[in-house]
Coordinates of C-alpha atoms in Angstrom, one line a residue:
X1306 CA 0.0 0.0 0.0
X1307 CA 2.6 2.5 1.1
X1308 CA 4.6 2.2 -2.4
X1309 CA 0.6 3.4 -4.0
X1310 CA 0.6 6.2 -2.0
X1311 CA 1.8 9.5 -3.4
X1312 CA 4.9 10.7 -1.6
X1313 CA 3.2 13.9 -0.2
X1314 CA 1.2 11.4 2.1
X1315 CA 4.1 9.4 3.5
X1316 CA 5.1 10.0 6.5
X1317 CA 7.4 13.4 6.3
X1318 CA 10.5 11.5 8.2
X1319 CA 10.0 8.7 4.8
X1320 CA 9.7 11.5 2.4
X1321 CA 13.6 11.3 0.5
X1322 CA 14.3 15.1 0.7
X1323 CA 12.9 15.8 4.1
X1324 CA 15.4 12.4 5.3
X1325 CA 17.8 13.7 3.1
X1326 CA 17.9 17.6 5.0
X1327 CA 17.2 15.6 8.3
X1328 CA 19.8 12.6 8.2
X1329 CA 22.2 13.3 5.4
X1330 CA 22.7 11.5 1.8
X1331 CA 24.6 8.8 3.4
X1332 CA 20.8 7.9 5.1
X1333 CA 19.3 7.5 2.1
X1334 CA 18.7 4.3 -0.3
X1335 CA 19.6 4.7 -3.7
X1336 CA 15.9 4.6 -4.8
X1337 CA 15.4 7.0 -3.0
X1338 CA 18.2 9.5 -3.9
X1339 CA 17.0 8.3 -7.6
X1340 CA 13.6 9.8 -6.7
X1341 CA 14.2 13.0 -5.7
X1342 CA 16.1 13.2 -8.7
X1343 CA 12.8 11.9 -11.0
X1344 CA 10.6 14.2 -8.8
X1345 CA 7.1 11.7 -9.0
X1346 CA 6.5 8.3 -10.0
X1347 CA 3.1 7.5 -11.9
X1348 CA -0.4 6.2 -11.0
X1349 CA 0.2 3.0 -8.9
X1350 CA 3.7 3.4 -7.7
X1351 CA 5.4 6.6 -5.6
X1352 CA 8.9 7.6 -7.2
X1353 CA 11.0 5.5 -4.6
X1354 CA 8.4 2.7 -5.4
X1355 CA 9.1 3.1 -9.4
X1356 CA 13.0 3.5 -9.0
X1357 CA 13.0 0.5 -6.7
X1358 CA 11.7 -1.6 -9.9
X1359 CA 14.4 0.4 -12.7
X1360 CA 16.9 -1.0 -10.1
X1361 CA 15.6 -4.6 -10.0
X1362 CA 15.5 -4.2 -13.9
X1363 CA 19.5 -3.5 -13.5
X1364 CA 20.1 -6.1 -10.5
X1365 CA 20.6 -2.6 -8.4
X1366 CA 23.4 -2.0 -9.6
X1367 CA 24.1 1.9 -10.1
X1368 CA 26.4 0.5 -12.9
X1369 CA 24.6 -0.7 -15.0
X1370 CA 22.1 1.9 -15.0
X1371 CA 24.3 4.1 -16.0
X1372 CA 24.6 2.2 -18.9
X1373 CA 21.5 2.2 -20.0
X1374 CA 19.4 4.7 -22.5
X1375 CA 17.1 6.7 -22.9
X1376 CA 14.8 4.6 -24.7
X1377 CA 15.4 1.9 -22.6
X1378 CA 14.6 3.8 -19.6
X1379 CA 11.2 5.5 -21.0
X1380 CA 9.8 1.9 -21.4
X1381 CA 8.9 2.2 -17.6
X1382 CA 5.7 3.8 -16.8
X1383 CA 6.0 7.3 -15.1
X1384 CA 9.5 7.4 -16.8
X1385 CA 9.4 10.4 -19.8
X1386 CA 12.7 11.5 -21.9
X1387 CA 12.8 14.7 -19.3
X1388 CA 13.1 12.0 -16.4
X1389 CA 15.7 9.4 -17.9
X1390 CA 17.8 12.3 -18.9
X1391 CA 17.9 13.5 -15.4
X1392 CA 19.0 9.7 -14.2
X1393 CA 21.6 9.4 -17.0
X1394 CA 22.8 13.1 -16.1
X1395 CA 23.5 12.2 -12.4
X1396 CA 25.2 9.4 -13.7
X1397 CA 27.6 10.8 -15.9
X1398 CA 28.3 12.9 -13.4
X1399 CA 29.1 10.4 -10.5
X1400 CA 31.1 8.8 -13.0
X1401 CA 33.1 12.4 -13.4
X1402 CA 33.3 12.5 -9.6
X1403 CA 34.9 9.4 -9.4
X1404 CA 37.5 10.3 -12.2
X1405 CA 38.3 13.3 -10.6
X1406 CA 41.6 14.0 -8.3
X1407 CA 40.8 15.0 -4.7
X1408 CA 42.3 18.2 -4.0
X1409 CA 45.1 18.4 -2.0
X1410 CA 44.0 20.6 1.9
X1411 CA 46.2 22.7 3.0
X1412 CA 47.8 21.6 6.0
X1413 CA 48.4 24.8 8.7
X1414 CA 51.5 24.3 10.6
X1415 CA 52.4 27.7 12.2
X1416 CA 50.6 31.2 12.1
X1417 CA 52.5 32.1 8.9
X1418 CA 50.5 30.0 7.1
X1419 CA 47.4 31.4 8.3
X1420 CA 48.5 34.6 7.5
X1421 CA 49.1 33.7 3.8
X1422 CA 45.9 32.0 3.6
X1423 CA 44.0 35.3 5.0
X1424 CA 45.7 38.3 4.1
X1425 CA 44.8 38.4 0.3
X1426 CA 41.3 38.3 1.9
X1427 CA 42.1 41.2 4.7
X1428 CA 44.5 43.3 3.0
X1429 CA 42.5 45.9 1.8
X1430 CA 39.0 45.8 4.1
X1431 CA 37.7 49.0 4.9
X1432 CA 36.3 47.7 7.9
X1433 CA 37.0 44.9 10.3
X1434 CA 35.6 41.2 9.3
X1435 CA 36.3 38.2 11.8
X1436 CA 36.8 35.1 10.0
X1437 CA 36.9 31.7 11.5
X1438 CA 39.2 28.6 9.5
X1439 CA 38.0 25.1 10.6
X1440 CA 40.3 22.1 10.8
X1441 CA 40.4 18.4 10.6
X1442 CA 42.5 16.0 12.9
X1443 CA 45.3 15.9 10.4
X1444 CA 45.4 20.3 10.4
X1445 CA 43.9 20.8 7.3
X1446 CA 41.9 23.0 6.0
X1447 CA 37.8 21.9 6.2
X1448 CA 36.8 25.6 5.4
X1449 CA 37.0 29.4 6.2
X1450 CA 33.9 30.8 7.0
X1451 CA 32.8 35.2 7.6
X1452 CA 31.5 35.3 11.0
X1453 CA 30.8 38.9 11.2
X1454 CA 31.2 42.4 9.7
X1455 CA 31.4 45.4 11.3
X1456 CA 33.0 49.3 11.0
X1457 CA 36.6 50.6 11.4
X1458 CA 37.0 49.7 14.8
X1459 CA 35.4 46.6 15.9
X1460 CA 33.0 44.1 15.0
X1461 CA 30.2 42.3 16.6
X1462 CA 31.5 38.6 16.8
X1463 CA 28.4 35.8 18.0
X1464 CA 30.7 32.7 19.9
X1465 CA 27.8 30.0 19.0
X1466 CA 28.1 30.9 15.4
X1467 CA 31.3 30.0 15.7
X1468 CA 30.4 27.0 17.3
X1469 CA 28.1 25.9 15.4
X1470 CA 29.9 25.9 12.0
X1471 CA 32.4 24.0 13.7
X1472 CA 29.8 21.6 14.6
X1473 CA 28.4 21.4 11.3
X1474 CA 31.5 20.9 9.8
X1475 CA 33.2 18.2 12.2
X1476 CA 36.1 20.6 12.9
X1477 CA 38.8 19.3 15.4
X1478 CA 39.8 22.8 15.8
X1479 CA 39.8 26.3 14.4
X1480 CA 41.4 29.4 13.8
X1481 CA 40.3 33.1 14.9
X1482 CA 41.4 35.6 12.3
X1483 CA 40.2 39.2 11.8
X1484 CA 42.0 42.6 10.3
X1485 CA 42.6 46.2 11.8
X1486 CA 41.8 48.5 9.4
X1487 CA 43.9 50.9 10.8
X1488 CA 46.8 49.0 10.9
X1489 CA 47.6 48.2 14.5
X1490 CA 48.3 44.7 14.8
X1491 CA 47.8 45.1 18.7
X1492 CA 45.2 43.2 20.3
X1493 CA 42.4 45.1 22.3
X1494 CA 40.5 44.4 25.3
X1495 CA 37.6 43.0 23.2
X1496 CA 40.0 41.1 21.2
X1497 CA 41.3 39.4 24.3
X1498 CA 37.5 38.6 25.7
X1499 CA 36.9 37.2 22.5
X1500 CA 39.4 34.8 22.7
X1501 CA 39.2 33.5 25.7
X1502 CA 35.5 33.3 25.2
X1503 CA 35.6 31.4 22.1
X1504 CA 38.2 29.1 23.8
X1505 CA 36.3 28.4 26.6
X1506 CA 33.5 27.3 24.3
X1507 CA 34.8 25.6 21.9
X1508 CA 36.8 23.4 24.7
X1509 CA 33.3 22.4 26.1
X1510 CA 32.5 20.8 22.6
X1511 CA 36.4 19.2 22.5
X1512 CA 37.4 21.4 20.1
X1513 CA 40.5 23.6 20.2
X1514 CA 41.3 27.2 19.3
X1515 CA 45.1 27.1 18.1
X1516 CA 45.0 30.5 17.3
X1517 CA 43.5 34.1 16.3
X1518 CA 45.5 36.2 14.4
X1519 CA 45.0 39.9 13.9
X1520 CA 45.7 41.1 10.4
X1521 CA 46.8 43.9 8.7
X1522 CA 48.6 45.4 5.6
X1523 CA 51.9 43.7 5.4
X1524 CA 51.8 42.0 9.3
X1525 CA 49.8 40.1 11.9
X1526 CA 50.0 39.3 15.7
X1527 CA 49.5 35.9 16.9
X1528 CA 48.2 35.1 20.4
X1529 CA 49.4 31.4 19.5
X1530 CA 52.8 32.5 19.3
X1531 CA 52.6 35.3 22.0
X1532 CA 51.8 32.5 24.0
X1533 CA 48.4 33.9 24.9
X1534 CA 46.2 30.4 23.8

């Protein structure tokens, strides 16, 4: 009965994109990431219901799918030349995934580094911008994310956003880093608050702070190697 039902009706943790925002891909079957793909299925089958049978047709094997046509694929009800294009589209393009060359992360091994990684971002703000660089166990580079913007002097900096983009990306650490506009690489009393805040935090979640750099045109100040962190 449930495969009959359109997928509007299923319950909404069943639903493929609403698993899919809740759980993540990895949850999902691959009928099911087939269906979202396909959008609906036709009168007596959901989509996951009518992918389920393409599979069987291929002995579920993503594979072979791929290797088939678009003729072959429109001989399934609920399956038009817009929707077998779309299947043999994410195909071709898993197939490119698979070809391609992960890209090397860069690996941060002192403040230098940072430095070079931020400054063609800071060099020439008119206003300050904190920016916060998650890492993985290894010290490499997950991501560098704006926290905040502000004016000439300071910015307004939220220590759970921080968090939680650490959370969301499975950071084992991060990096604090935001530029003085007016050149002063000296940290200020807020400066100092922040860090400590954000270190206290993110210590609660097991994750460390290594460092927050101030930036400006042409050089930076470390609390890492001031020996402030």
């Amino acid at each position: 009965m449930d495969e009959k039902l359109n997928i509007n009706q299923w319950a909404k943790e069943d639903r493929p994109r609403e698993k899919l925002i809740q759980q993540g891909a990895f949850a999902l079957s691959n009928a099911e990431l087939l269906a979202i793909l396909i959008g609906s299925g036709n009168t007596e089958e959901s989509a996951v219901g009518l992918m389920r049978k393409i599979l069987d047709r291929y002995h579920n094997s993503l594979n072979e799918l791929g290797k088939a046509n678009i003729e072959d694929l429109c001989r399934f009800k609920g399956i038009g030349p817009a929707k077998a294009v779309t299947v043999l589209a994410a195909s071709e393009l898993g197939k490119r995934r698979m070809e391609e060359v992960p890209k090397e992360r860069k690996q941060i091994r002192c403040s230098k580094d940072i430095y070079e990684l931020f400054y063609p971002l800071m060099c020439d703000l008119p206003v300050e911008e904190c920016w916060v660089l998650l890492l993985n166990q290894s010290s490499k580079v997950i991501d560098r994310i704006r926290i905040s913007q502000g004016g000439l002097a300071a910015t307004q900096v939220d220590v759970r956003c921080i968090l939680r983009e650490a959370l969301l990306k499975r950071a084992v650490s991060l990096v604090l880093c935001h530029n003085h506009p007016s050149g002063n690489t000296l940290p200020s009393g807020e400066d100092d608050r922040l860090t400590q805040a954000v270190r206290q935090a993110s210590a609660t979640m097991n994750i460390r702070l290594l460092d927050h750099l101030i930036v400006t045109d042409g050089a930076y100040y470390s609390y890492s190697d001031e020996g402030r962190i």
